[in-house]
mmCIF file of C-alpha atoms in Angstrom:
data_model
loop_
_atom_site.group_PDB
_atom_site.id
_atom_site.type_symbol
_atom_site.label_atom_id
_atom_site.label_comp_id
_atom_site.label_asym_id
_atom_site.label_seq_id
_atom_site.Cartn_x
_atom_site.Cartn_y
_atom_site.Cartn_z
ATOM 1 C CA UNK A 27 86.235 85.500 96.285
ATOM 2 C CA UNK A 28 84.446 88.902 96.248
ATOM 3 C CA UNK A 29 84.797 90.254 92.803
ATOM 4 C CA UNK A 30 86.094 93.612 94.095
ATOM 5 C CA UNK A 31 89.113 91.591 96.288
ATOM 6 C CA UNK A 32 90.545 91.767 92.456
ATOM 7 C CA UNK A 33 91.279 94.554 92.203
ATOM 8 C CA UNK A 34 93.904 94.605 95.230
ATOM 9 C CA UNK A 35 97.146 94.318 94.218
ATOM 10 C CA UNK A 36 98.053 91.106 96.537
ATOM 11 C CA UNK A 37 95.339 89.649 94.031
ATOM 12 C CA UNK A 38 95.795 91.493 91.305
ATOM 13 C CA UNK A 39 99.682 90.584 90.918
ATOM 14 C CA UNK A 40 98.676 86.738 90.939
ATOM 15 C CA UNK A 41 97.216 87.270 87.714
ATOM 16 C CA UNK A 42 99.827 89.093 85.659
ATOM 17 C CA UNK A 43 101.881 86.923 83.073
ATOM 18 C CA UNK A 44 103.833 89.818 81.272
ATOM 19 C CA UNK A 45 107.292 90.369 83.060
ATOM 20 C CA UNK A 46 107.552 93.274 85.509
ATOM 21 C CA UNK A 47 109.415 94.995 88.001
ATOM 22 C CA UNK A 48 108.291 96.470 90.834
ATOM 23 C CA UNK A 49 109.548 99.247 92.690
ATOM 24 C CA UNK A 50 108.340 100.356 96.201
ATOM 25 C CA UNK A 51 109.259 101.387 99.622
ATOM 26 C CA UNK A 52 108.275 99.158 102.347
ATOM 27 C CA UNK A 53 107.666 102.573 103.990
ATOM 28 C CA UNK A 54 105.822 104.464 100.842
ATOM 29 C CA UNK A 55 105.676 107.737 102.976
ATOM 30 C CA UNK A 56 102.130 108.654 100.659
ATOM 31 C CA UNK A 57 100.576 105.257 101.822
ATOM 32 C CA UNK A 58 101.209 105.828 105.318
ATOM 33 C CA UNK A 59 100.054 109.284 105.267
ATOM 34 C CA UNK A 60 96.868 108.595 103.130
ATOM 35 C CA UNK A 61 95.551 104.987 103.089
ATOM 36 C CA UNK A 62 97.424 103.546 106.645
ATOM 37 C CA UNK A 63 96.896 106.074 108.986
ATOM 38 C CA UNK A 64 94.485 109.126 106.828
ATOM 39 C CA UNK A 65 93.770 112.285 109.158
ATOM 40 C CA UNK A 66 90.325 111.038 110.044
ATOM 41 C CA UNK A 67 91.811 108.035 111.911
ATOM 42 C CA UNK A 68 93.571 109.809 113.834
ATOM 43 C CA UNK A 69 91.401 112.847 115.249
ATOM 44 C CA UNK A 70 94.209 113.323 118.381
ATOM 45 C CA UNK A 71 96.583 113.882 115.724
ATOM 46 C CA UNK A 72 99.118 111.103 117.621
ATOM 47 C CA UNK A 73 100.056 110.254 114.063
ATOM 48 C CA UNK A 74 101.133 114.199 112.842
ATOM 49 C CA UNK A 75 104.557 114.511 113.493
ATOM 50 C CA UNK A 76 105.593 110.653 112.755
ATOM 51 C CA UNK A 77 103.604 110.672 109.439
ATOM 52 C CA UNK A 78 105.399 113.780 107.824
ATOM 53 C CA UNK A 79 108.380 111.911 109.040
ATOM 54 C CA UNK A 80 109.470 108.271 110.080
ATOM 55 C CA UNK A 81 112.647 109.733 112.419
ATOM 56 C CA UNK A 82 109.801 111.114 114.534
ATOM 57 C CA UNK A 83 107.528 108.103 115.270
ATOM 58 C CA UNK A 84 107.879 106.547 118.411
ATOM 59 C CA UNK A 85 108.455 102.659 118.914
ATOM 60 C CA UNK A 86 104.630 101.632 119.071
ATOM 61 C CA UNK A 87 103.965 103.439 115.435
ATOM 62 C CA UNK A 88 107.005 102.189 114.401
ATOM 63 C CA UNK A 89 105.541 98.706 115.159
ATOM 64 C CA UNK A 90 102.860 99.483 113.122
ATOM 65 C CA UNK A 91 105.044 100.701 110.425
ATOM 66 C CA UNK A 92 107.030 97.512 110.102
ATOM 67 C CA UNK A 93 103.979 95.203 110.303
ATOM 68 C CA UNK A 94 102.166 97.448 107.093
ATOM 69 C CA UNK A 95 105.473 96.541 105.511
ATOM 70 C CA UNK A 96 105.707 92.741 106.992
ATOM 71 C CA UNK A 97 102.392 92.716 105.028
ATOM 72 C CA UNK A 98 103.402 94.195 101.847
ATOM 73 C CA UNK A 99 106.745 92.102 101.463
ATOM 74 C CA UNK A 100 104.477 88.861 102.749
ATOM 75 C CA UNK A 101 102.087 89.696 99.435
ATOM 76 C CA UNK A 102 105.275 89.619 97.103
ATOM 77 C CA UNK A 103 106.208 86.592 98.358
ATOM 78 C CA UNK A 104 104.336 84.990 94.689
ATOM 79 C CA UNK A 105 106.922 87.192 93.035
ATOM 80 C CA UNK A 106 109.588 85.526 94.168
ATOM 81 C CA UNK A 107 108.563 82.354 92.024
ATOM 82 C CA UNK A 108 108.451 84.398 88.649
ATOM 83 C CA UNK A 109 111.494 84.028 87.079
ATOM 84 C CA UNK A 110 111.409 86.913 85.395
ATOM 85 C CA UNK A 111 110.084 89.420 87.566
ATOM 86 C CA UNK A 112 112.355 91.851 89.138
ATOM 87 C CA UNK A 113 111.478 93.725 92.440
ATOM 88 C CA UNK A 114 113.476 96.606 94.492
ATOM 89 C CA UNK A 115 111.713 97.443 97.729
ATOM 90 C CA UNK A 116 113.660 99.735 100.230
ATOM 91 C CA UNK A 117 113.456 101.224 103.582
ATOM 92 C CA UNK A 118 113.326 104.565 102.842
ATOM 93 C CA UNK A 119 110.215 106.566 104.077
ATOM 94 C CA UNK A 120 109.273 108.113 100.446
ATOM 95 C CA UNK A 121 107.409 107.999 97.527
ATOM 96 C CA UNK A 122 107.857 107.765 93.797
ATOM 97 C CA UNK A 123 111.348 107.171 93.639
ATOM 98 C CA UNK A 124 111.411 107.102 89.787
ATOM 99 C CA UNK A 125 110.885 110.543 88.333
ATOM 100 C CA UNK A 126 113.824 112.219 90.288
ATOM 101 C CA UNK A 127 117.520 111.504 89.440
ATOM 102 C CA UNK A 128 118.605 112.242 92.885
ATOM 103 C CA UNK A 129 117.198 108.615 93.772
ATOM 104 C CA UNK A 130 117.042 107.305 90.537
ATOM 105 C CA UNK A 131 120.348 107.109 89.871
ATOM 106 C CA UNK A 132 122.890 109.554 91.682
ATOM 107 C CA UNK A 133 126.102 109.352 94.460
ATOM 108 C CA UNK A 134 123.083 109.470 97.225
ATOM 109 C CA UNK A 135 120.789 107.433 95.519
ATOM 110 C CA UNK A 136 119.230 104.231 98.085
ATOM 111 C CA UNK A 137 120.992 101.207 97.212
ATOM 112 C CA UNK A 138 120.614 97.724 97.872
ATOM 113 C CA UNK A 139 122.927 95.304 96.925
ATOM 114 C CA UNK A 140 125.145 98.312 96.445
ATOM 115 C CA UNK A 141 123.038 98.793 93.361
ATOM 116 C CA UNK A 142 120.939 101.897 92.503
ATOM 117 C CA UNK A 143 117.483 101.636 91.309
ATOM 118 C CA UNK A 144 118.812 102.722 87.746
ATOM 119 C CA UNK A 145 121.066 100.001 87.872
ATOM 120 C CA UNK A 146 118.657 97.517 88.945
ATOM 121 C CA UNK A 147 116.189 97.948 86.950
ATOM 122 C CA UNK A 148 119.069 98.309 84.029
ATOM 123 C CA UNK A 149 120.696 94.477 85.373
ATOM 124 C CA UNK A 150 116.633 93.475 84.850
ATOM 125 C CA UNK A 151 115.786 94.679 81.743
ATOM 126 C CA UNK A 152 118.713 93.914 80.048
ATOM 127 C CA UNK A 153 118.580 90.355 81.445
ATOM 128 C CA UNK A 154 122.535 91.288 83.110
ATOM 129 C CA UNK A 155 123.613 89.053 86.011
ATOM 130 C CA UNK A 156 121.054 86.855 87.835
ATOM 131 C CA UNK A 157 117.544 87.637 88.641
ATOM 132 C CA UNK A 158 117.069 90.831 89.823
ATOM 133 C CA UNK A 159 115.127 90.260 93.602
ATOM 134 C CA UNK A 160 115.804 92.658 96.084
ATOM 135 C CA UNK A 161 114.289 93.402 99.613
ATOM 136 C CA UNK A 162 115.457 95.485 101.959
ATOM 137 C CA UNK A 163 115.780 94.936 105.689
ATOM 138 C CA UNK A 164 113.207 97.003 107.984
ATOM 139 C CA UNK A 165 113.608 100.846 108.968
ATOM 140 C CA UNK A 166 116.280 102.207 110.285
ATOM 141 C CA UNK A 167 118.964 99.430 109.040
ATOM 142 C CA UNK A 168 119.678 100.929 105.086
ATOM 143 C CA UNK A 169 121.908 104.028 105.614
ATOM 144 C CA UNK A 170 121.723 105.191 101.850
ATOM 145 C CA UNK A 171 117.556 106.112 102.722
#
């Protein structure tokens, strides 16, 4: 292996002992708009409108969209053997999801499992209930995004 391939996370995470949690969305709105599909790729600007938002892609980007988040959820798959990991990827098109109470924990917070991402990362930490391994479906199917 390349010595730089480490520092990817699908290698990366491999590698970690200490318990974590991770928290994504399988539709991280600032990957898409900066590492997927950057400005330069794109010089016809076919990407503008569904990049600043997912309602407005048509069905070939949304293709696209599921299969960058087919890949992430296909790198996690390691997770799921570490007992006591916790994960809580959703469909929502967005990005950092912790810093703002409104989807941290509130009535219109994203849920899965009818759990908030407050409460799931409370249920992990707190060792509450059984492990704590949550994936949502693809885009469009979680109404709470």
């Amino acid at each position: 292996m390349e010595p730089l391939d480490c520092f990817f996370p699908s290698e990366l995470i491999k590698s970690i002992n200490t318990p974590t949690f991770i928290l994504n969305s399988g539709y991280d709105s600032w990957q898409i708009q900066n590492v997927l599909v950057p400005d330069e790729s794109s010089p016809e600007n076919s990407w503008l409108t569904c990049k600043a938002n997912i309602r407005d892609c048509d069905s070939t980007q949304i293709e696209v969209l599921h299969g960058f988040r087919k890949t992430m959820v296909g790198d996690l798959k390691v997770v799921q053997d570490k007992e006591e990991w916790g994960l809580f990827i959703d469909s929502c098109f967005t990005h950092c999801q912790t810093p703002f109470k409104i989807s941290w924990d509130s009535p219109i917070s994203p849920r899965l499992g009818n759990k908030t991402i407050s409460q799931a990362v409370g249920d992990w930490h707190f060792s509450r209930g059984q492990r704590v391994k949550e994936i949502d479906c693809e885009y469009p199917c979680n109404p709470t995004c």
